Amino acid sequence: MLKNFPGIKGYKFAARSGALKKSGKPDLALIFSEVPACCAGVFTRNQVKAAPLVISAPRVQNGRCQAILVNSGNANACTGEQGLKNALRSAEITAQTLGIVEDLVVVSSTGIIGEQLPMEKLERHIPLLPEGLSSKHPEVVAEAILTTDSFAKISFRSQSGENGFTILGIAKGAGMIHPDMATMLAFVLTDAHVEGGFLNEALQEAVKKSFNSISVDGDTSTNDMALVLANGLAGSPEIKRGTERAALFARQLEEVCLDLAKLIVKDGEGATKLVRIQVDGAENDGDAREVARCVATSSLVKTAFFGEDPNWGRIIAAVGYSKAQVDPGRIDVHFNDTPVIVNGLAVGKEGLKEAAKVMKAPEFCVNIHLHLGTGTAFYYTSDLTHEYIRINAEYHT
């Protein structure tokens, strides 16, 4: 059971093997709310969208959801009309099995692109999922949705008392990670009663500061989604925008999403480093985000991270080719608290030696200060390794 998890009211979880993966590991998962939940979602901006997204996005936009069916091992992407029929049929089977309205079922898939779902297997195994539904083990869903991931990704926040609620987040993702969005799935559940419009606003802001502020390899995919469901079964008053409880809920939603986003980068295919690119002193937040993005996605910077080499020339070059306003004579760069550039000039070999020591840690921060204004932003990124190449050279698409 998830350590110290206090539980979340009104949600149940199940997973099993539908023989979609050659390994025989669980590859079918079900999240079920005892009542229809208010919902909101963010989806990939890739113009090539998988069948599950085509089916599910309009349902989420209607604002109600009660069940999420997820399969791994097969993306059901680039599968034409048959793929759409298979996605619809999967939702239909799920609804019939649970005894709920089909439009309240969201389907999601991840895995190999271009192959049809093995519907004979799904027809047999989806009806068996409800037998395993339990409120105690959300981690079974986190395990069942993995592809090239090396570990399950789950986070929660909980507030006690008469106004209390719990937020639980489950995600997958390790490669093809980059806004907007990445090869990732995220399902965030809360038993709070949340005003629909505010729930959507809170998710959009949380995604901007989490899943859309990470990069592993600069690629996005066809199946990506982040959903939030709020079923209200905590029994506490409705959370409405503009209140203290709304601010608390939004902050904790953001924290859960950022936890999951950092786990995704930490688990980046072949990654050995989790690096925060922190940019301050830009003319505005947009410029800060642009600088952070350019540094975080530079292949040269990322390979230097792998080599534990504080190659500040690569960093300053990425800052310079960004579209942000910069003054080369004002830029400072630190690795954690160790300076390597001050006012655009190198601090010398001793500073580089100290920075190299910082880089031996599995997690560290590159702090960039532009000294032009109050703009601030961050990205999380990973190093680029030999193992990343091996994994993706061998991964069949």
mmCIF file with all atom_site columns, C-alpha atoms in Angstrom, residues 16-93:
data_model
loop_
_atom_site.group_PDB
_atom_site.id
_atom_site.type_symbol
_atom_site.label_atom_id
_atom_site.label_alt_id
_atom_site.label_comp_id
_atom_site.label_asym_id
_atom_site.label_entity_id
_atom_site.label_seq_id
_atom_site.pdbx_PDB_ins_code
_atom_site.Cartn_x
_atom_site.Cartn_y
_atom_site.Cartn_z
_atom_site.occupancy
_atom_site.B_iso_or_equiv
_atom_site.pdbx_formal_charge
_atom_site.auth_seq_id
_atom_site.auth_comp_id
_atom_site.auth_asym_id
_atom_site.auth_atom_id
_atom_site.pdbx_PDB_model_num
ATOM 1  C CA . ARG A 1 16 ? -4.752  -6.787  -14.542 1.00 0.00 ? 16 ARG A CA 1
ATOM 2  C CA . SER A 1 17 ? -2.906  -8.269  -17.476 1.00 0.00 ? 17 SER A CA 1
ATOM 3  C CA . GLY A 1 18 ? -4.811  -8.263  -20.736 1.00 0.00 ? 18 GLY A CA 1
ATOM 4  C CA . ALA A 1 19 ? -1.827  -9.856  -22.510 1.00 0.00 ? 19 ALA A CA 1
ATOM 5  C CA . LEU A 1 20 ? -1.087  -6.652  -24.413 1.00 0.00 ? 20 LEU A CA 1
ATOM 6  C CA . LYS A 1 21 ? 2.518   -6.676  -23.165 1.00 0.00 ? 21 LYS A CA 1
ATOM 7  C CA . LYS A 1 22 ? 4.825   -9.540  -23.997 1.00 0.00 ? 22 LYS A CA 1
ATOM 8  C CA . SER A 1 23 ? 6.105   -9.465  -20.425 1.00 0.00 ? 23 SER A CA 1
ATOM 9  C CA . GLY A 1 24 ? 2.741   -10.534 -19.062 1.00 0.00 ? 24 GLY A CA 1
ATOM 10 C CA . LYS A 1 25 ? 2.785   -7.670  -16.569 1.00 0.00 ? 25 LYS A CA 1
ATOM 11 C CA . PRO A 1 26 ? -0.442  -5.727  -15.853 1.00 0.00 ? 26 PRO A CA 1
ATOM 12 C CA . ASP A 1 27 ? -1.389  -3.558  -18.826 1.00 0.00 ? 27 ASP A CA 1
ATOM 13 C CA . LEU A 1 28 ? -5.040  -2.728  -18.181 1.00 0.00 ? 28 LEU A CA 1
ATOM 14 C CA . ALA A 1 29 ? -6.117  -0.312  -15.462 1.00 0.00 ? 29 ALA A CA 1
ATOM 15 C CA . LEU A 1 30 ? -9.402  1.112   -14.241 1.00 0.00 ? 30 LEU A CA 1
ATOM 16 C CA . ILE A 1 31 ? -10.108 4.163   -12.090 1.00 0.00 ? 31 ILE A CA 1
ATOM 17 C CA . PHE A 1 32 ? -13.723 4.361   -10.909 1.00 0.00 ? 32 PHE A CA 1
ATOM 18 C CA . SER A 1 33 ? -15.577 7.058   -8.997  1.00 0.00 ? 33 SER A CA 1
ATOM 19 C CA . GLU A 1 34 ? -18.640 5.988   -7.048  1.00 0.00 ? 34 GLU A CA 1
ATOM 20 C CA . VAL A 1 35 ? -20.476 9.034   -8.417  1.00 0.00 ? 35 VAL A CA 1
ATOM 21 C CA . PRO A 1 36 ? -20.010 11.098  -11.576 1.00 0.00 ? 36 PRO A CA 1
ATOM 22 C CA . ALA A 1 37 ? -17.196 13.548  -10.958 1.00 0.00 ? 37 ALA A CA 1
ATOM 23 C CA . CYS A 1 38 ? -16.562 17.052  -12.203 1.00 0.00 ? 38 CYS A CA 1
ATOM 24 C CA . CYS A 1 39 ? -13.596 16.831  -14.585 1.00 0.00 ? 39 CYS A CA 1
ATOM 25 C CA . ALA A 1 40 ? -11.159 18.887  -16.638 1.00 0.00 ? 40 ALA A CA 1
ATOM 26 C CA . GLY A 1 41 ? -8.313  17.955  -18.957 1.00 0.00 ? 41 GLY A CA 1
ATOM 27 C CA . VAL A 1 42 ? -5.296  19.089  -20.941 1.00 0.00 ? 42 VAL A CA 1
ATOM 28 C CA . PHE A 1 43 ? -4.296  17.216  -24.075 1.00 0.00 ? 43 PHE A CA 1
ATOM 29 C CA . THR A 1 44 ? -1.389  17.026  -26.499 1.00 0.00 ? 44 THR A CA 1
ATOM 30 C CA . ARG A 1 45 ? -1.045  19.801  -29.076 1.00 0.00 ? 45 ARG A CA 1
ATOM 31 C CA . ASN A 1 46 ? 0.446   17.358  -31.542 1.00 0.00 ? 46 ASN A CA 1
ATOM 32 C CA . GLN A 1 47 ? -1.646  17.514  -34.717 1.00 0.00 ? 47 GLN A CA 1
ATOM 33 C CA . VAL A 1 48 ? -1.509  13.719  -34.927 1.00 0.00 ? 48 VAL A CA 1
ATOM 34 C CA . LYS A 1 49 ? -3.816  12.585  -32.142 1.00 0.00 ? 49 LYS A CA 1
ATOM 35 C CA . ALA A 1 50 ? -4.484  9.017   -31.098 1.00 0.00 ? 50 ALA A CA 1
ATOM 36 C CA . ALA A 1 51 ? -7.982  7.533   -31.207 1.00 0.00 ? 51 ALA A CA 1
ATOM 37 C CA . PRO A 1 52 ? -8.451  7.601   -27.401 1.00 0.00 ? 52 PRO A CA 1
ATOM 38 C CA . LEU A 1 53 ? -7.904  11.368  -27.353 1.00 0.00 ? 53 LEU A CA 1
ATOM 39 C CA . VAL A 1 54 ? -10.310 11.922  -30.226 1.00 0.00 ? 54 VAL A CA 1
ATOM 40 C CA . ILE A 1 55 ? -12.949 10.007  -28.287 1.00 0.00 ? 55 ILE A CA 1
ATOM 41 C CA . SER A 1 56 ? -12.177 11.244  -24.784 1.00 0.00 ? 56 SER A CA 1
ATOM 42 C CA . ALA A 1 57 ? -11.439 14.957  -25.199 1.00 0.00 ? 57 ALA A CA 1
ATOM 43 C CA . PRO A 1 58 ? -15.070 15.917  -26.035 1.00 0.00 ? 58 PRO A CA 1
ATOM 44 C CA . ARG A 1 59 ? -16.320 13.879  -23.078 1.00 0.00 ? 59 ARG A CA 1
ATOM 45 C CA . VAL A 1 60 ? -13.940 15.651  -20.724 1.00 0.00 ? 60 VAL A CA 1
ATOM 46 C CA . GLN A 1 61 ? -14.983 19.015  -22.158 1.00 0.00 ? 61 GLN A CA 1
ATOM 47 C CA . ASN A 1 62 ? -18.551 18.170  -21.161 1.00 0.00 ? 62 ASN A CA 1
ATOM 48 C CA . GLY A 1 63 ? -17.279 18.343  -17.598 1.00 0.00 ? 63 GLY A CA 1
ATOM 49 C CA . ARG A 1 64 ? -18.314 14.958  -16.183 1.00 0.00 ? 64 ARG A CA 1
ATOM 50 C CA . CYS A 1 65 ? -16.461 11.655  -15.824 1.00 0.00 ? 65 CYS A CA 1
ATOM 51 C CA . GLN A 1 66 ? -16.926 8.525   -13.714 1.00 0.00 ? 66 GLN A CA 1
ATOM 52 C CA . ALA A 1 67 ? -14.433 5.981   -15.049 1.00 0.00 ? 67 ALA A CA 1
ATOM 53 C CA . ILE A 1 68 ? -11.033 5.999   -16.730 1.00 0.00 ? 68 ILE A CA 1
ATOM 54 C CA . LEU A 1 69 ? -9.890  2.921   -18.656 1.00 0.00 ? 69 LEU A CA 1
ATOM 55 C CA . VAL A 1 70 ? -6.172  2.867   -19.477 1.00 0.00 ? 70 VAL A CA 1
ATOM 56 C CA . ASN A 1 71 ? -4.130  0.354   -21.408 1.00 0.00 ? 71 ASN A CA 1
ATOM 57 C CA . SER A 1 72 ? -0.386  0.214   -21.932 1.00 0.00 ? 72 SER A CA 1
ATOM 58 C CA . GLY A 1 73 ? 1.503   -1.711  -24.609 1.00 0.00 ? 73 GLY A CA 1
ATOM 59 C CA . ASN A 1 74 ? -0.523  -0.264  -27.467 1.00 0.00 ? 74 ASN A CA 1
ATOM 60 C CA . ALA A 1 75 ? -1.081  3.445   -28.225 1.00 0.00 ? 75 ALA A CA 1
ATOM 61 C CA . ASN A 1 76 ? -4.022  2.966   -30.623 1.00 0.00 ? 76 ASN A CA 1
ATOM 62 C CA . ALA A 1 77 ? -2.510  5.844   -32.624 1.00 0.00 ? 77 ALA A CA 1
ATOM 63 C CA . CYS A 1 78 ? -2.452  6.179   -36.415 1.00 0.00 ? 78 CYS A CA 1
ATOM 64 C CA . THR A 1 79 ? -4.995  3.367   -36.615 1.00 0.00 ? 79 THR A CA 1
ATOM 65 C CA . GLY A 1 80 ? -7.690  5.071   -38.720 1.00 0.00 ? 80 GLY A CA 1
ATOM 66 C CA . GLU A 1 81 ? -11.408 4.433   -38.466 1.00 0.00 ? 81 GLU A CA 1
ATOM 67 C CA . GLN A 1 82 ? -10.880 1.001   -36.943 1.00 0.00 ? 82 GLN A CA 1
ATOM 68 C CA . GLY A 1 83 ? -8.867  2.560   -34.147 1.00 0.00 ? 83 GLY A CA 1
ATOM 69 C CA . LEU A 1 84 ? -11.730 4.946   -33.368 1.00 0.00 ? 84 LEU A CA 1
ATOM 70 C CA . LYS A 1 85 ? -14.190 2.040   -33.358 1.00 0.00 ? 85 LYS A CA 1
ATOM 71 C CA . ASN A 1 86 ? -11.918 0.108   -31.003 1.00 0.00 ? 86 ASN A CA 1
ATOM 72 C CA . ALA A 1 87 ? -11.649 3.053   -28.605 1.00 0.00 ? 87 ALA A CA 1
ATOM 73 C CA . LEU A 1 88 ? -15.412 3.484   -28.625 1.00 0.00 ? 88 LEU A CA 1
ATOM 74 C CA . ARG A 1 89 ? -15.949 -0.242  -28.087 1.00 0.00 ? 89 ARG A CA 1
ATOM 75 C CA . SER A 1 90 ? -13.537 -0.259  -25.138 1.00 0.00 ? 90 SER A CA 1
ATOM 76 C CA . ALA A 1 91 ? -15.514 2.549   -23.529 1.00 0.00 ? 91 ALA A CA 1
ATOM 77 C CA . GLU A 1 92 ? -18.779 0.753   -24.259 1.00 0.00 ? 92 GLU A CA 1
ATOM 78 C CA . ILE A 1 93 ? -17.599 -2.471  -22.606 1.00 0.00 ? 93 ILE A CA 1
#
